[in-house]
PDB file of C-alpha atoms and ligand atoms in Angstrom:
ATOM      1  CA  MET L   1       0.000   0.000   0.000  1.00  0.00           C
ATOM      2  CA  THR L   2       1.173   3.463  -0.879  1.00  0.00           C
ATOM      3  CA  LYS L   3       2.359   5.585   2.023  1.00  0.00           C
ATOM      4  CA  ARG L   4       0.643   8.696   0.818  1.00  0.00           C
ATOM      5  CA  LEU L   5      -2.903   9.742   0.159  1.00  0.00           C
ATOM      6  CA  LEU L   6      -2.716  13.062  -1.624  1.00  0.00           C
ATOM      7  CA  THR L   7      -5.278  12.220  -4.276  1.00  0.00           C
ATOM      8  CA  ILE L   8      -7.670   9.315  -4.774  1.00  0.00           C
ATOM      9  CA  SER L   9      -5.537   8.215  -7.717  1.00  0.00           C
ATOM     10  CA  ASP L  10      -2.697   7.472  -5.253  1.00  0.00           C
ATOM     11  CA  ILE L  11      -4.578   4.279  -4.357  1.00  0.00           C
ATOM     12  CA  THR L  12      -5.857   1.410  -6.479  1.00  0.00           C
ATOM     13  CA  LYS L  13      -9.457   0.237  -6.774  1.00  0.00           C
ATOM     14  CA  ASP L  14      -8.642  -2.805  -4.622  1.00  0.00           C
ATOM     15  CA  GLU L  15      -7.080  -0.614  -1.950  1.00  0.00           C
ATOM     16  CA  ILE L  16     -10.103   1.709  -1.992  1.00  0.00           C
ATOM     17  CA  ASP L  17     -12.510  -1.228  -1.723  1.00  0.00           C
ATOM     18  CA  ASN L  18     -10.471  -2.557   1.186  1.00  0.00           C
ATOM     19  CA  ILE L  19     -10.683   0.840   2.914  1.00  0.00           C
ATOM     20  CA  PHE L  20     -14.483   0.791   2.443  1.00  0.00           C
ATOM     21  CA  GLU L  21     -14.657  -2.699   3.987  1.00  0.00           C
ATOM     22  CA  ARG L  22     -12.574  -1.556   6.950  1.00  0.00           C
ATOM     23  CA  SER L  23     -14.772   1.557   7.423  1.00  0.00           C
ATOM     24  CA  ILE L  24     -17.891  -0.609   7.595  1.00  0.00           C
ATOM     25  CA  LEU L  25     -16.250  -2.965  10.092  1.00  0.00           C
ATOM     26  CA  LEU L  26     -14.757  -0.183  12.238  1.00  0.00           C
ATOM     27  CA  LYS L  27     -18.104   1.632  12.336  1.00  0.00           C
ATOM     28  CA  GLU L  28     -19.848  -1.554  13.501  1.00  0.00           C
ATOM     29  CA  ARG L  29     -17.210  -2.141  16.186  1.00  0.00           C
ATOM     30  CA  GLN L  30     -17.498   1.427  17.411  1.00  0.00           C
ATOM     31  CA  LYS L  31     -21.306   1.164  17.602  1.00  0.00           C
ATOM     32  CA  ARG L  32     -21.014  -2.064  19.615  1.00  0.00           C
ATOM     33  CA  GLY L  33     -18.421  -0.529  21.936  1.00  0.00           C
ATOM     34  CA  ILE L  34     -15.671  -2.979  20.995  1.00  0.00           C
ATOM     35  CA  PRO L  35     -12.256  -1.355  21.536  1.00  0.00           C
ATOM     36  CA  HIS L  36      -9.834  -1.461  18.608  1.00  0.00           C
ATOM     37  CA  ASN L  37      -6.387  -0.031  19.337  1.00  0.00           C
ATOM     38  CA  PRO L  38      -3.948  -0.916  16.531  1.00  0.00           C
ATOM     39  CA  LEU L  39      -2.176   2.462  16.773  1.00  0.00           C
ATOM     40  CA  ILE L  40      -1.084   2.392  20.420  1.00  0.00           C
ATOM     41  CA  GLY L  41       2.085   4.492  20.745  1.00  0.00           C
ATOM     42  CA  LYS L  42       1.594   6.198  17.358  1.00  0.00           C
ATOM     43  CA  THR L  43       1.233   9.950  16.903  1.00  0.00           C
ATOM     44  CA  LEU L  44      -0.410  11.808  14.042  1.00  0.00           C
ATOM     45  CA  GLY L  45       0.551  15.409  13.255  1.00  0.00           C
ATOM     46  CA  LEU L  46      -2.074  17.682  11.698  1.00  0.00           C
ATOM     47  CA  ILE L  47      -0.715  20.734   9.900  1.00  0.00           C
ATOM     48  CA  PHE L  48      -3.525  23.066   8.906  1.00  0.00           C
ATOM     49  CA  GLU L  49      -3.120  26.311   6.971  1.00  0.00           C
ATOM     50  CA  LYS L  50      -6.899  26.647   6.495  1.00  0.00           C
ATOM     51  CA  ALA L  51      -9.827  26.456   8.898  1.00  0.00           C
ATOM     52  CA  SER L  52     -11.427  23.101   9.688  1.00  0.00           C
ATOM     53  CA  THR L  53     -14.086  21.653  11.958  1.00  0.00           C
ATOM     54  CA  ARG L  54     -14.838  18.167  10.597  1.00  0.00           C
ATOM     55  CA  THR L  55     -11.474  17.090   9.198  1.00  0.00           C
ATOM     56  CA  ARG L  56      -9.518  18.160  12.246  1.00  0.00           C
ATOM     57  CA  VAL L  57     -11.906  16.732  14.828  1.00  0.00           C
ATOM     58  CA  SER L  58     -12.555  13.463  12.969  1.00  0.00           C
ATOM     59  CA  PHE L  59      -8.818  12.787  12.580  1.00  0.00           C
ATOM     60  CA  GLU L  60      -8.101  13.654  16.219  1.00  0.00           C
ATOM     61  CA  VAL L  61     -10.942  11.471  17.529  1.00  0.00           C
ATOM     62  CA  ALA L  62      -9.993   8.695  15.089  1.00  0.00           C
ATOM     63  CA  MET L  63      -6.433   8.594  16.476  1.00  0.00           C
ATOM     64  CA  CYS L  64      -7.773   8.564  20.019  1.00  0.00           C
ATOM     65  CA  GLN L  65     -10.169   5.677  19.275  1.00  0.00           C
ATOM     66  CA  LEU L  66      -7.383   3.731  17.547  1.00  0.00           C
ATOM     67  CA  GLY L  67      -5.214   4.028  20.660  1.00  0.00           C
ATOM     68  CA  GLY L  68      -2.847   6.740  19.399  1.00  0.00           C
ATOM     69  CA  ASN L  69      -2.429  10.486  19.794  1.00  0.00           C
ATOM     70  CA  ALA L  70      -2.860  13.516  17.545  1.00  0.00           C
ATOM     71  CA  ILE L  71      -1.113  16.886  17.630  1.00  0.00           C
ATOM     72  CA  PHE L  72      -2.674  19.869  15.860  1.00  0.00           C
ATOM     73  CA  ILE L  73      -0.173  22.330  14.390  1.00  0.00           C
ATOM     74  CA  SER L  74      -1.632  25.572  13.073  1.00  0.00           C
ATOM     75  CA  HIS L  75       0.225  27.927  10.734  1.00  0.00           C
ATOM     76  CA  ARG L  76      -0.655  30.704  13.201  1.00  0.00           C
ATOM     77  CA  ASP L  77       1.419  29.419  16.089  1.00  0.00           C
ATOM     78  CA  SER L  78       4.156  27.401  14.395  1.00  0.00           C
ATOM     79  CA  HIS L  79       7.036  28.463  12.161  1.00  0.00           C
ATOM     80  CA  ILE L  80       5.091  27.436   9.024  1.00  0.00           C
ATOM     81  CA  GLY L  81       3.323  30.791   9.114  1.00  0.00           C
ATOM     82  CA  ARG L  82       6.667  32.577   9.528  1.00  0.00           C
ATOM     83  CA  GLY L  83       8.163  31.159   6.353  1.00  0.00           C
ATOM     84  CA  GLU L  84      10.063  28.043   7.473  1.00  0.00           C
ATOM     85  CA  PRO L  85      10.463  26.043   4.240  1.00  0.00           C
ATOM     86  CA  ILE L  86       7.946  23.279   3.716  1.00  0.00           C
ATOM     87  CA  LYS L  87      10.747  20.792   2.982  1.00  0.00           C
ATOM     88  CA  ASP L  88      12.311  21.512   6.381  1.00  0.00           C
ATOM     89  CA  THR L  89       8.981  21.317   8.207  1.00  0.00           C
ATOM     90  CA  ALA L  90       8.269  17.941   6.572  1.00  0.00           C
ATOM     91  CA  ARG L  91      11.618  16.483   7.674  1.00  0.00           C
ATOM     92  CA  VAL L  92      11.437  17.974  11.167  1.00  0.00           C
ATOM     93  CA  LEU L  93       7.937  16.682  11.899  1.00  0.00           C
ATOM     94  CA  SER L  94       8.772  13.268  10.430  1.00  0.00           C
ATOM     95  CA  ARG L  95      11.332  12.855  13.247  1.00  0.00           C
ATOM     96  CA  TYR L  96       8.584  13.191  15.865  1.00  0.00           C
ATOM     97  CA  VAL L  97       5.381  11.695  14.492  1.00  0.00           C
ATOM     98  CA  ASP L  98       4.278   8.535  12.662  1.00  0.00           C
ATOM     99  CA  GLY L  99       1.993  10.175  10.113  1.00  0.00           C
ATOM    100  CA  LEU L 100       1.000  13.633   8.920  1.00  0.00           C
ATOM    101  CA  VAL L 101      -2.177  15.251   7.632  1.00  0.00           C
ATOM    102  CA  ILE L 102      -1.721  18.480   5.708  1.00  0.00           C
ATOM    103  CA  ARG L 103      -4.427  21.027   4.820  1.00  0.00           C
ATOM    104  CA  THR L 104      -3.068  23.775   2.625  1.00  0.00           C
ATOM    105  CA  PHE L 105      -3.668  25.929  -0.454  1.00  0.00           C
ATOM    106  CA  GLY L 106      -1.726  24.901  -3.591  1.00  0.00           C
ATOM    107  CA  HIS L 107      -1.642  21.149  -4.163  1.00  0.00           C
ATOM    108  CA  GLU L 108       2.054  21.475  -5.026  1.00  0.00           C
ATOM    109  CA  ILE L 109       2.692  22.407  -1.372  1.00  0.00           C
ATOM    110  CA  ALA L 110       1.250  19.073  -0.243  1.00  0.00           C
ATOM    111  CA  GLU L 111       3.273  17.307  -2.981  1.00  0.00           C
ATOM    112  CA  GLU L 112       6.513  18.920  -1.795  1.00  0.00           C
ATOM    113  CA  PHE L 113       5.638  18.141   1.802  1.00  0.00           C
ATOM    114  CA  ALA L 114       5.067  14.462   0.968  1.00  0.00           C
ATOM    115  CA  MET L 115       8.268  14.307  -1.071  1.00  0.00           C
ATOM    116  CA  TYR L 116      10.370  15.327   1.934  1.00  0.00           C
ATOM    117  CA  ALA L 117       8.390  13.620   4.701  1.00  0.00           C
ATOM    118  CA  THR L 118       9.614  10.201   5.766  1.00  0.00           C
ATOM    119  CA  VAL L 119       6.264   9.171   7.267  1.00  0.00           C
ATOM    120  CA  PRO L 120       2.895   8.708   5.474  1.00  0.00           C
ATOM    121  CA  VAL L 121       1.246  11.966   4.379  1.00  0.00           C
ATOM    122  CA  ILE L 122      -2.515  12.416   4.019  1.00  0.00           C
ATOM    123  CA  ASN L 123      -4.164  15.290   2.188  1.00  0.00           C
ATOM    124  CA  GLY L 124      -6.656  16.985   4.522  1.00  0.00           C
ATOM    125  CA  LEU L 125      -7.723  19.298   1.632  1.00  0.00           C
ATOM    126  CA  THR L 126      -5.872  21.357  -0.943  1.00  0.00           C
ATOM    127  CA  ASP L 127      -7.211  23.747  -3.568  1.00  0.00           C
ATOM    128  CA  LEU L 128      -7.201  20.807  -6.006  1.00  0.00           C
ATOM    129  CA  HIS L 129      -8.322  17.733  -4.047  1.00  0.00           C
ATOM    130  CA  HIS L 130     -10.201  16.569  -0.949  1.00  0.00           C
ATOM    131  CA  PRO L 131      -9.728  12.781  -1.075  1.00  0.00           C
ATOM    132  CA  CYS L 132     -10.639  11.826   2.515  1.00  0.00           C
ATOM    133  CA  GLN L 133     -13.965  13.641   2.263  1.00  0.00           C
ATOM    134  CA  VAL L 134     -14.874  11.940  -1.013  1.00  0.00           C
ATOM    135  CA  LEU L 135     -13.923   8.501   0.337  1.00  0.00           C
ATOM    136  CA  ALA L 136     -16.222   9.113   3.331  1.00  0.00           C
ATOM    137  CA  ASP L 137     -18.952  10.292   0.950  1.00  0.00           C
ATOM    138  CA  ILE L 138     -18.745   7.164  -1.198  1.00  0.00           C
ATOM    139  CA  PHE L 139     -18.789   5.052   1.956  1.00  0.00           C
ATOM    140  CA  THR L 140     -22.082   6.859   2.727  1.00  0.00           C
ATOM    141  CA  VAL L 141     -23.365   6.068  -0.782  1.00  0.00           C
ATOM    142  CA  ILE L 142     -22.478   2.384  -0.205  1.00  0.00           C
ATOM    143  CA  GLU L 143     -24.447   2.403   3.067  1.00  0.00           C
ATOM    144  CA  LYS L 144     -27.486   4.129   1.598  1.00  0.00           C
ATOM    145  CA  LYS L 145     -27.579   2.550  -1.865  1.00  0.00           C
ATOM    146  CA  GLY L 146     -26.011  -0.853  -1.193  1.00  0.00           C
ATOM    147  CA  GLY L 147     -22.901  -0.081  -3.264  1.00  0.00           C
ATOM    148  CA  TYR L 148     -21.499   2.404  -5.756  1.00  0.00           C
ATOM    149  CA  LYS L 149     -21.867   0.179  -8.833  1.00  0.00           C
ATOM    150  CA  GLY L 150     -24.565   1.400 -11.204  1.00  0.00           C
ATOM    151  CA  VAL L 151     -25.163   4.529  -9.152  1.00  0.00           C
ATOM    152  CA  LYS L 152     -25.571   7.863 -10.931  1.00  0.00           C
ATOM    153  CA  VAL L 153     -24.077  10.812  -9.079  1.00  0.00           C
ATOM    154  CA  ALA L 154     -24.881  14.437  -9.919  1.00  0.00           C
ATOM    155  CA  TRP L 155     -22.607  17.290  -8.902  1.00  0.00           C
ATOM    156  CA  ILE L 156     -24.215  20.740  -9.014  1.00  0.00           C
ATOM    157  CA  GLY L 157     -22.037  23.845  -8.743  1.00  0.00           C
ATOM    158  CA  ASP L 158     -18.357  24.609  -8.590  1.00  0.00           C
ATOM    159  CA  GLY L 159     -15.781  22.412 -10.338  1.00  0.00           C
ATOM    160  CA  ASN L 160     -13.633  22.637  -7.223  1.00  0.00           C
ATOM    161  CA  ASN L 161     -11.412  20.377  -5.086  1.00  0.00           C
ATOM    162  CA  MET L 162     -14.399  18.204  -4.143  1.00  0.00           C
ATOM    163  CA  ALA L 163     -15.509  17.883  -7.766  1.00  0.00           C
ATOM    164  CA  ASN L 164     -11.980  16.888  -8.827  1.00  0.00           C
ATOM    165  CA  SER L 165     -11.807  14.143  -6.203  1.00  0.00           C
ATOM    166  CA  TRP L 166     -15.268  12.875  -7.191  1.00  0.00           C
ATOM    167  CA  ILE L 167     -14.094  12.723 -10.816  1.00  0.00           C
ATOM    168  CA  GLU L 168     -11.056  10.619  -9.899  1.00  0.00           C
ATOM    169  CA  ALA L 169     -13.231   8.333  -7.770  1.00  0.00           C
ATOM    170  CA  ALA L 170     -15.816   7.864 -10.540  1.00  0.00           C
ATOM    171  CA  SER L 171     -13.093   6.948 -12.997  1.00  0.00           C
ATOM    172  CA  ILE L 172     -11.335   4.457 -10.712  1.00  0.00           C
ATOM    173  CA  LEU L 173     -14.445   2.870  -9.196  1.00  0.00           C
ATOM    174  CA  GLY L 174     -16.611   3.006 -12.325  1.00  0.00           C
ATOM    175  CA  PHE L 175     -19.794   4.877 -11.461  1.00  0.00           C
ATOM    176  CA  ASP L 176     -21.484   7.556 -13.574  1.00  0.00           C
ATOM    177  CA  LEU L 177     -20.881  11.181 -12.652  1.00  0.00           C
ATOM    178  CA  PHE L 178     -22.660  14.146 -14.249  1.00  0.00           C
ATOM    179  CA  LEU L 179     -21.461  17.585 -13.229  1.00  0.00           C
ATOM    180  CA  ALA L 180     -23.235  20.869 -13.917  1.00  0.00           C
ATOM    181  CA  CYS L 181     -20.895  23.856 -13.658  1.00  0.00           C
ATOM    182  CA  PRO L 182     -21.103  27.417 -14.957  1.00  0.00           C
ATOM    183  CA  LYS L 183     -18.796  28.306 -17.841  1.00  0.00           C
ATOM    184  CA  GLY L 184     -15.313  29.078 -16.558  1.00  0.00           C
ATOM    185  CA  TYR L 185     -15.867  27.143 -13.313  1.00  0.00           C
ATOM    186  CA  GLU L 186     -15.477  23.612 -14.664  1.00  0.00           C
ATOM    187  CA  PRO L 187     -13.283  21.036 -12.892  1.00  0.00           C
ATOM    188  CA  ASP L 188      -9.535  20.862 -13.489  1.00  0.00           C
ATOM    189  CA  LYS L 189      -9.042  20.095 -17.208  1.00  0.00           C
ATOM    190  CA  LYS L 190      -6.119  17.702 -16.762  1.00  0.00           C
ATOM    191  CA  ILE L 191      -7.853  15.689 -14.047  1.00  0.00           C
ATOM    192  CA  LEU L 192     -11.092  15.542 -16.066  1.00  0.00           C
ATOM    193  CA  GLU L 193      -9.487  14.486 -19.342  1.00  0.00           C
ATOM    194  CA  HIS L 194      -7.353  11.832 -17.689  1.00  0.00           C
ATOM    195  CA  ALA L 195     -10.350  10.471 -15.767  1.00  0.00           C
ATOM    196  CA  GLN L 196     -12.542  10.380 -18.885  1.00  0.00           C
ATOM    197  CA  LYS L 197      -9.805   8.579 -20.850  1.00  0.00           C
ATOM    198  CA  GLU L 198      -9.392   5.888 -18.171  1.00  0.00           C
ATOM    199  CA  ALA L 199     -13.061   5.544 -17.159  1.00  0.00           C
ATOM    200  CA  LYS L 200     -15.369   2.705 -18.111  1.00  0.00           C
ATOM    201  CA  SER L 201     -18.262   4.768 -16.781  1.00  0.00           C
ATOM    202  CA  GLU L 202     -19.676   8.110 -17.935  1.00  0.00           C
ATOM    203  CA  ILE L 203     -18.126  11.314 -16.602  1.00  0.00           C
ATOM    204  CA  LYS L 204     -19.660  14.400 -18.186  1.00  0.00           C
ATOM    205  CA  VAL L 205     -19.563  18.116 -17.520  1.00  0.00           C
ATOM    206  CA  LEU L 206     -22.820  19.833 -18.468  1.00  0.00           C
ATOM    207  CA  LYS L 207     -24.178  23.349 -18.087  1.00  0.00           C
ATOM    208  CA  ASP L 208     -27.767  22.818 -16.898  1.00  0.00           C
ATOM    209  CA  PRO L 209     -28.171  21.519 -13.317  1.00  0.00           C
ATOM    210  CA  LYS L 210     -31.414  19.752 -14.312  1.00  0.00           C
ATOM    211  CA  ASP L 211     -29.625  17.765 -17.027  1.00  0.00           C
ATOM    212  CA  ALA L 212     -27.037  16.587 -14.497  1.00  0.00           C
ATOM    213  CA  ALA L 213     -29.665  15.763 -11.868  1.00  0.00           C
ATOM    214  CA  ASP L 214     -31.988  13.927 -14.274  1.00  0.00           C
ATOM    215  CA  GLY L 215     -32.512  10.414 -12.888  1.00  0.00           C
ATOM    216  CA  ALA L 216     -29.689  10.776 -10.372  1.00  0.00           C
ATOM    217  CA  ASP L 217     -29.353   8.552  -7.295  1.00  0.00           C
ATOM    218  CA  VAL L 218     -27.111  11.047  -5.521  1.00  0.00           C
ATOM    219  CA  LEU L 219     -27.331  14.850  -5.540  1.00  0.00           C
ATOM    220  CA  ASN L 220     -24.177  16.515  -4.387  1.00  0.00           C
ATOM    221  CA  THR L 221     -22.967  20.080  -4.036  1.00  0.00           C
ATOM    222  CA  ASP L 222     -20.478  22.319  -2.237  1.00  0.00           C
ATOM    223  CA  VAL L 223     -19.983  26.027  -1.527  1.00  0.00           C
ATOM    224  CA  TRP L 224     -19.782  28.469  -4.451  1.00  0.00           C
ATOM    225  CA  ALA L 225     -16.645  30.091  -2.985  1.00  0.00           C
ATOM    226  CA  SER L 226     -14.090  27.809  -1.362  1.00  0.00           C
ATOM    227  CA  MET L 227     -11.545  28.723   1.285  1.00  0.00           C
ATOM    228  CA  GLY L 228      -9.070  31.136  -0.243  1.00  0.00           C
ATOM    229  CA  GLN L 229     -11.692  32.512  -2.693  1.00  0.00           C
ATOM    230  CA  GLU L 230     -13.378  34.874  -0.231  1.00  0.00           C
ATOM    231  CA  GLU L 231     -12.656  37.910  -2.423  1.00  0.00           C
ATOM    232  CA  GLU L 232     -14.508  36.302  -5.333  1.00  0.00           C
ATOM    233  CA  ALA L 233     -17.580  35.477  -3.236  1.00  0.00           C
ATOM    234  CA  ALA L 234     -19.754  38.386  -4.472  1.00  0.00           C
ATOM    235  CA  LYS L 235     -18.982  37.683  -8.133  1.00  0.00           C
ATOM    236  CA  ARG L 236     -19.520  33.967  -7.645  1.00  0.00           C
ATOM    237  CA  LYS L 237     -22.944  34.573  -6.101  1.00  0.00           C
ATOM    238  CA  LYS L 238     -24.039  36.024  -9.434  1.00  0.00           C
ATOM    239  CA  VAL L 239     -22.324  33.433 -11.656  1.00  0.00           C
ATOM    240  CA  PHE L 240     -23.617  30.434  -9.682  1.00  0.00           C
ATOM    241  CA  LYS L 241     -27.222  31.587  -9.332  1.00  0.00           C
ATOM    242  CA  GLY L 242     -29.412  28.584 -10.203  1.00  0.00           C
ATOM    243  CA  TYR L 243     -26.687  26.034  -9.399  1.00  0.00           C
ATOM    244  CA  GLN L 244     -28.567  25.002  -6.311  1.00  0.00           C
ATOM    245  CA  ILE L 245     -29.955  21.795  -4.810  1.00  0.00           C
ATOM    246  CA  ASN L 246     -33.596  22.628  -4.115  1.00  0.00           C
ATOM    247  CA  LYS L 247     -37.051  21.097  -4.533  1.00  0.00           C
ATOM    248  CA  ASP L 248     -37.018  21.609  -8.310  1.00  0.00           C
ATOM    249  CA  ILE L 249     -33.764  19.699  -8.662  1.00  0.00           C
ATOM    250  CA  LEU L 250     -35.065  16.978  -6.332  1.00  0.00           C
ATOM    251  CA  LYS L 251     -38.077  16.552  -8.667  1.00  0.00           C
ATOM    252  CA  VAL L 252     -35.908  15.554 -11.645  1.00  0.00           C
ATOM    253  CA  ALA L 253     -33.707  13.148  -9.672  1.00  0.00           C
ATOM    254  CA  LYS L 254     -34.881   9.642  -8.698  1.00  0.00           C
ATOM    255  CA  LYS L 255     -37.596   9.601  -6.034  1.00  0.00           C
ATOM    256  CA  ASP L 256     -35.224   7.968  -3.567  1.00  0.00           C
ATOM    257  CA  ALA L 257     -32.205  10.135  -4.438  1.00  0.00           C
ATOM    258  CA  ILE L 258     -30.010  11.128  -1.511  1.00  0.00           C
ATOM    259  CA  VAL L 259     -28.807  14.679  -0.895  1.00  0.00           C
ATOM    260  CA  MET L 260     -25.179  15.183   0.076  1.00  0.00           C
ATOM    261  CA  HIS L 261     -23.003  18.147   1.059  1.00  0.00           C
ATOM    262  CA  CYS L 262     -19.539  17.959   2.602  1.00  0.00           C
ATOM    263  CA  LEU L 263     -20.308  21.039   4.779  1.00  0.00           C
ATOM    264  CA  PRO L 264     -19.912  23.818   5.773  1.00  0.00           C
ATOM    265  CA  ALA L 265     -23.007  24.830   3.737  1.00  0.00           C
ATOM    266  CA  HIS L 266     -24.315  28.227   2.758  1.00  0.00           C
ATOM    267  CA  ARG L 267     -28.068  27.759   3.005  1.00  0.00           C
ATOM    268  CA  GLY L 268     -29.886  29.677   0.285  1.00  0.00           C
ATOM    269  CA  GLU L 269     -26.869  29.605  -2.022  1.00  0.00           C
ATOM    270  CA  GLU L 270     -25.731  26.161  -3.264  1.00  0.00           C
ATOM    271  CA  ILE L 271     -28.453  24.351  -1.278  1.00  0.00           C
ATOM    272  CA  THR L 272     -31.745  25.277   0.363  1.00  0.00           C
ATOM    273  CA  ASP L 273     -32.467  24.786   4.030  1.00  0.00           C
ATOM    274  CA  ASP L 274     -35.320  22.433   3.002  1.00  0.00           C
ATOM    275  CA  ALA L 275     -32.928  20.191   1.100  1.00  0.00           C
ATOM    276  CA  ILE L 276     -30.474  20.003   4.012  1.00  0.00           C
ATOM    277  CA  GLU L 277     -33.187  19.299   6.571  1.00  0.00           C
ATOM    278  CA  GLY L 278     -35.400  17.156   4.300  1.00  0.00           C
ATOM    279  CA  ALA L 279     -36.028  13.401   4.424  1.00  0.00           C
ATOM    280  CA  GLN L 280     -33.670  12.732   1.509  1.00  0.00           C
ATOM    281  CA  SER L 281     -30.692  14.408   3.174  1.00  0.00           C
ATOM    282  CA  VAL L 282     -27.931  12.086   4.434  1.00  0.00           C
ATOM    283  CA  ILE L 283     -25.640  14.989   5.274  1.00  0.00           C
ATOM    284  CA  PHE L 284     -25.184  14.275   8.974  1.00  0.00           C
ATOM    285  CA  ASP L 285     -24.553  10.560   8.361  1.00  0.00           C
ATOM    286  CA  GLN L 286     -21.983  11.746   5.832  1.00  0.00           C
ATOM    287  CA  VAL L 287     -20.455  13.891   8.586  1.00  0.00           C
ATOM    288  CA  GLU L 288     -20.294  10.923  10.978  1.00  0.00           C
ATOM    289  CA  ASN L 289     -18.708   8.746   8.324  1.00  0.00           C
ATOM    290  CA  ARG L 290     -15.715  11.073   8.180  1.00  0.00           C
ATOM    291  CA  LEU L 291     -14.688   9.562  11.536  1.00  0.00           C
ATOM    292  CA  HIS L 292     -15.050   5.925  10.470  1.00  0.00           C
ATOM    293  CA  MET L 293     -13.313   6.624   7.154  1.00  0.00           C
ATOM    294  CA  GLN L 294     -10.404   8.436   8.828  1.00  0.00           C
ATOM    295  CA  LYS L 295      -9.943   5.394  11.078  1.00  0.00           C
ATOM    296  CA  ALA L 296      -9.802   3.076   8.067  1.00  0.00           C
ATOM    297  CA  ILE L 297      -7.321   5.371   6.309  1.00  0.00           C
ATOM    298  CA  LEU L 298      -5.110   5.767   9.388  1.00  0.00           C
ATOM    299  CA  GLU L 299      -5.143   2.068  10.152  1.00  0.00           C
ATOM    300  CA  THR L 300      -4.211   1.278   6.548  1.00  0.00           C
ATOM    301  CA  LEU L 301      -1.395   3.835   6.307  1.00  0.00           C
ATOM    302  CA  LEU L 302       0.063   3.844   9.811  1.00  0.00           C
ATOM    303  CA  LYS L 303      -0.343   0.318  11.196  1.00  0.00           C
ATOM    304  CA  SER L 304       2.675  -1.292   9.594  1.00  0.00           C
ATOM    305  CA  ASN L 305       4.773   1.887   9.679  1.00  0.00           C
TER     306      ASN L 305
HETATM  307  N1   CP E   1     -15.938  18.970   4.981  1.00  0.00           N
HETATM  308  C1   CP E   1     -14.818  19.423   5.567  1.00  0.00           C
HETATM  309  O1   CP E   1     -13.689  19.107   5.168  1.00  0.00           O
HETATM  310  O2   CP E   1     -15.050  20.214   6.632  1.00  0.00           O
HETATM  311  P1   CP E   1     -13.971  21.040   7.466  1.00  0.00           P
HETATM  312  O3   CP E   1     -13.485  22.153   6.585  1.00  0.00           O
HETATM  313  O4   CP E   1     -14.730  21.522   8.661  1.00  0.00           O
HETATM  314  O5   CP E   1     -12.837  20.128   7.842  1.00  0.00           O
HETATM  315  N1  NVA E   2     -14.558  23.355  -1.444  1.00  0.00           N
HETATM  316  C1  NVA E   2     -14.545  23.660  -0.047  1.00  0.00           C
HETATM  317  C2  NVA E   2     -14.590  22.410   0.757  1.00  0.00           C
HETATM  318  C3  NVA E   2     -14.646  22.635   2.232  1.00  0.00           C
HETATM  319  C4  NVA E   2     -14.647  21.363   3.006  1.00  0.00           C
HETATM  320  C5  NVA E   2     -13.302  24.465   0.285  1.00  0.00           C
HETATM  321  O1  NVA E   2     -12.222  24.143  -0.222  1.00  0.00           O
HETATM  322  O2  NVA E   2     -13.395  25.424   1.048  1.00  0.00           O
END
């Protein structure tokens, strides 16, 4: 198994399926109160240059439940924010901890960090990818739909880090993915073209949200302005108008379609309050599954280290 998880394409289909199996098992064990401590004596470092609620807390709790420890290192109170080179930080932290999660801006920063680190590195979100979130989301799809095979996923909104990771996942795992993005806000071209070339399933970028949502089993969206794009927020509000999960979109999807959002959400922008709170929403199960997925990822990457 690879010792890095920077993008979903860092792992094979078999490895991903194995991680899903472990997530299911670890969730069951947790629910039944059976202790599982394969990471006793191990420490995870979390280096975050952007805000986080779910990713940080789920990784910290995951380490605790697996018998290990986690240390949160913010750019605000470490030397990362004062310009210490990323290649030095990676080597320094590797001498103390057994694994590292990095949340940063440019994906190349995470790449450089992983190149110099001597312990496994996990991407906790970059501008280009959010692999751990998408793995947890597909685990949720498996729970709700009995698997990902034959499932049609619709993505409504920005062609952002989440969209890119969904595209890689659809290509590797082989489910259909229809994205609706405004012109100029499509997913990363290189990632999309590579995924489409390799895929046995359909991966299409459309303009009209209703075309993407038509007959979908899964309706998925994310904020119109991601972290780091705060200055574009006003412009994006105009461009993305209509790229919203709401009752009209729910009408064109399958009757039993599930509604997903990685959160945090901006109610009234990319999704309505009704859609978040409605019977078809699985958003808070999706949130919980971050924890079980992080445990499966950590166990897989850190156990034999
Ligand atoms: N979904 C997600 O990654 O949330 P946080 O930014 O709170 O970690
Ligand atoms: N696309 C969002 C995801 C947040 C979890 C962002 O990068 O801010």
